[in-house]
Amino acid sequence: MPLNFTKSINLAISERGIHALRNSGCPGLLDSVLADSIPMHGRMIHSKDSNGDATEEAQAYDVHGEAIRAVDRGGLNKHLLDVLESMPNVTLFFNHKLTGADFQHNAAWFEVQKNISDNPRPIEIEVHFDFLIGADGAHSATRYHLMKFVRMSYQQTYIDTLWCEFRIPPRPEGEGGGWRLSEGHLHIWPGKRFMFIAIPSLDRSFTCTLFLPSGQFSHLSLNPTLVEPFFKQHFPGVTPSLISPSALRQQFEKNPHLPLISIKCTPYHHAASCIILGDAAHAMVPFYGQGMNAGLEDVRVLFEQFLDTTGSTEPVARASALGAYTKHRHPDLLAINDLAMQNYDEMSAGVTSRLYLFRKWVEESVSLYLPALGWQTQYVRVSFGNERYSEVVERVAWQGMVLRSVVWGLGGMVGLGTAWTIWRRQGQTSWEKELSGRWLRHLGGIGNWNAKSMIV
């Protein structure tokens, strides 16, 4: 049975995607997209207390109140198509499948489904083009044919985690028909090696996703009666409060269990004839919410920094611009691809780690009270700015080095103070010993606090 890629995870648009739409030259596009979005100001972490009762704790994304926004994939596509359809130099064709391409002679072949009853088989047409942009997803036909013309380095990885979609319905009309959870948060039930998340939708429901190792999916699929107790054990409050046991099991059995793929490749272009963008060039796992944002940023960077600056549409100038784009963009796309993979650990386990929470508190405090230092968390740099992804990685690594140096420096100061106090106690009067003893106990308290704060 072939892998099913017909469904996709709900989208979150953040500053990079918003900035790309803002600079698209399409008046009203950004406003229409944002009008159909829901701001999420942070994560809501769901767990249970020592008595086994469900608990929740909010974690703001940004100390300054920034928010990412949940958007409906179908609604976003509609807004983009409406804008394209209104352009006099754009013609839209549907049901055309790319089956071949010759990037030396700028020709492409498409299979066209005419839906004619007397000839149900598709026909093939040949199209000659000046410049082809392939934005056709992770399983890109454009990329497949591009590989025949360039020496493309290509890496494809399936992680050992599958995902399945669920839905939390809105409250019944008799109860007001409102949200069952806070609509201003992305809700996470962390489980260390797996997790369940919920994202608000415009109809006041929540689109949910279970991320789980493939082996556990297989075990639950063979024993569907275990789905409800599994959720009750690991995701407190989900069933029966939010999803009824029967609906939970039905959705688990009916909805497909889909793979997660990560793709890295280079170069993205061939001469002046073709370039791939978005998932076709850099499909990533969804754990940073940057797949769509990086794709929209691809378009902005390509045109704003390269194609629109050449001052010429001649093939030689375009080929130079495409080459420069690949060289410039590739380190950034490698960086966000790796960050997305790493963020699964943060979402499924790190959000409850004392070390993670301590570093988040320190960095947010520095950002809030010493803004001139330009200190920000990695998440803020990625989601609420337009700094290059590769520069984000470098900057965060530097911040980590500084934090470690400060922590070790404070630890050294405590150690020296303790040694000095012990040495001074030799031969002191009883009154002096009492004072130095108080100092020693104070240092010990600081040392204990730091030690506990650094334990995960």
mmCIF file of C-alpha atoms in Angstrom, residues 43 159 195 260-264 282-291 294 332-348 378 382 389 393:
data_model
loop_
_atom_site.group_PDB
_atom_site.id
_atom_site.type_symbol
_atom_site.label_atom_id
_atom_site.label_comp_id
_atom_site.label_asym_id
_atom_site.label_seq_id
_atom_site.Cartn_x
_atom_site.Cartn_y
_atom_site.Cartn_z
ATOM 1 C CA ARG A 43 2.092 27.092 24.659
ATOM 2 C CA ILE A 159 12.042 9.805 11.183
ATOM 3 C CA MET A 195 3.182 14.098 22.220
ATOM 4 C CA LEU A 260 7.308 12.666 8.535
ATOM 5 C CA ILE A 261 10.040 13.416 6.026
ATOM 6 C CA SER A 262 13.090 15.669 6.032
ATOM 7 C CA ILE A 263 14.774 16.614 2.741
ATOM 8 C CA LYS A 264 18.018 18.483 2.113
ATOM 9 C CA HIS A 282 13.830 21.715 1.859
ATOM 10 C CA ALA A 283 10.953 19.678 3.297
ATOM 11 C CA MET A 284 11.245 19.621 7.076
ATOM 12 C CA VAL A 285 9.496 18.052 10.028
ATOM 13 C CA PRO A 286 6.767 20.347 11.430
ATOM 14 C CA PHE A 287 8.062 20.886 14.952
ATOM 15 C CA TYR A 288 9.228 24.489 14.531
ATOM 16 C CA GLY A 289 6.218 25.608 12.504
ATOM 17 C CA GLN A 290 8.577 27.035 9.895
ATOM 18 C CA GLY A 291 7.910 24.951 6.773
ATOM 19 C CA ALA A 294 10.534 29.306 5.128
ATOM 20 C CA ASP A 332 19.901 28.937 6.129
ATOM 21 C CA LEU A 333 17.759 26.034 4.920
ATOM 22 C CA LEU A 334 20.148 23.475 6.382
ATOM 23 C CA ALA A 335 19.962 25.364 9.676
ATOM 24 C CA ILE A 336 16.153 25.484 9.941
ATOM 25 C CA ASN A 337 15.877 21.867 8.814
ATOM 26 C CA ASP A 338 18.108 20.814 11.714
ATOM 27 C CA LEU A 339 16.378 23.168 14.171
ATOM 28 C CA ALA A 340 13.002 21.670 13.255
ATOM 29 C CA MET A 341 14.310 18.190 13.987
ATOM 30 C CA GLN A 342 15.806 19.291 17.322
ATOM 31 C CA ASN A 343 12.635 21.094 18.403
ATOM 32 C CA TYR A 344 10.743 17.812 18.673
ATOM 33 C CA ASP A 345 12.769 17.071 21.814
ATOM 34 C CA GLU A 346 11.910 20.501 23.218
ATOM 35 C CA MET A 347 8.169 20.156 22.552
ATOM 36 C CA SER A 348 7.818 16.539 23.695
ATOM 37 C CA GLN A 378 16.201 31.004 19.902
ATOM 38 C CA VAL A 382 13.321 32.166 14.541
ATOM 39 C CA TYR A 389 18.420 31.070 10.102
ATOM 40 C CA VAL A 393 22.171 29.336 15.122
#
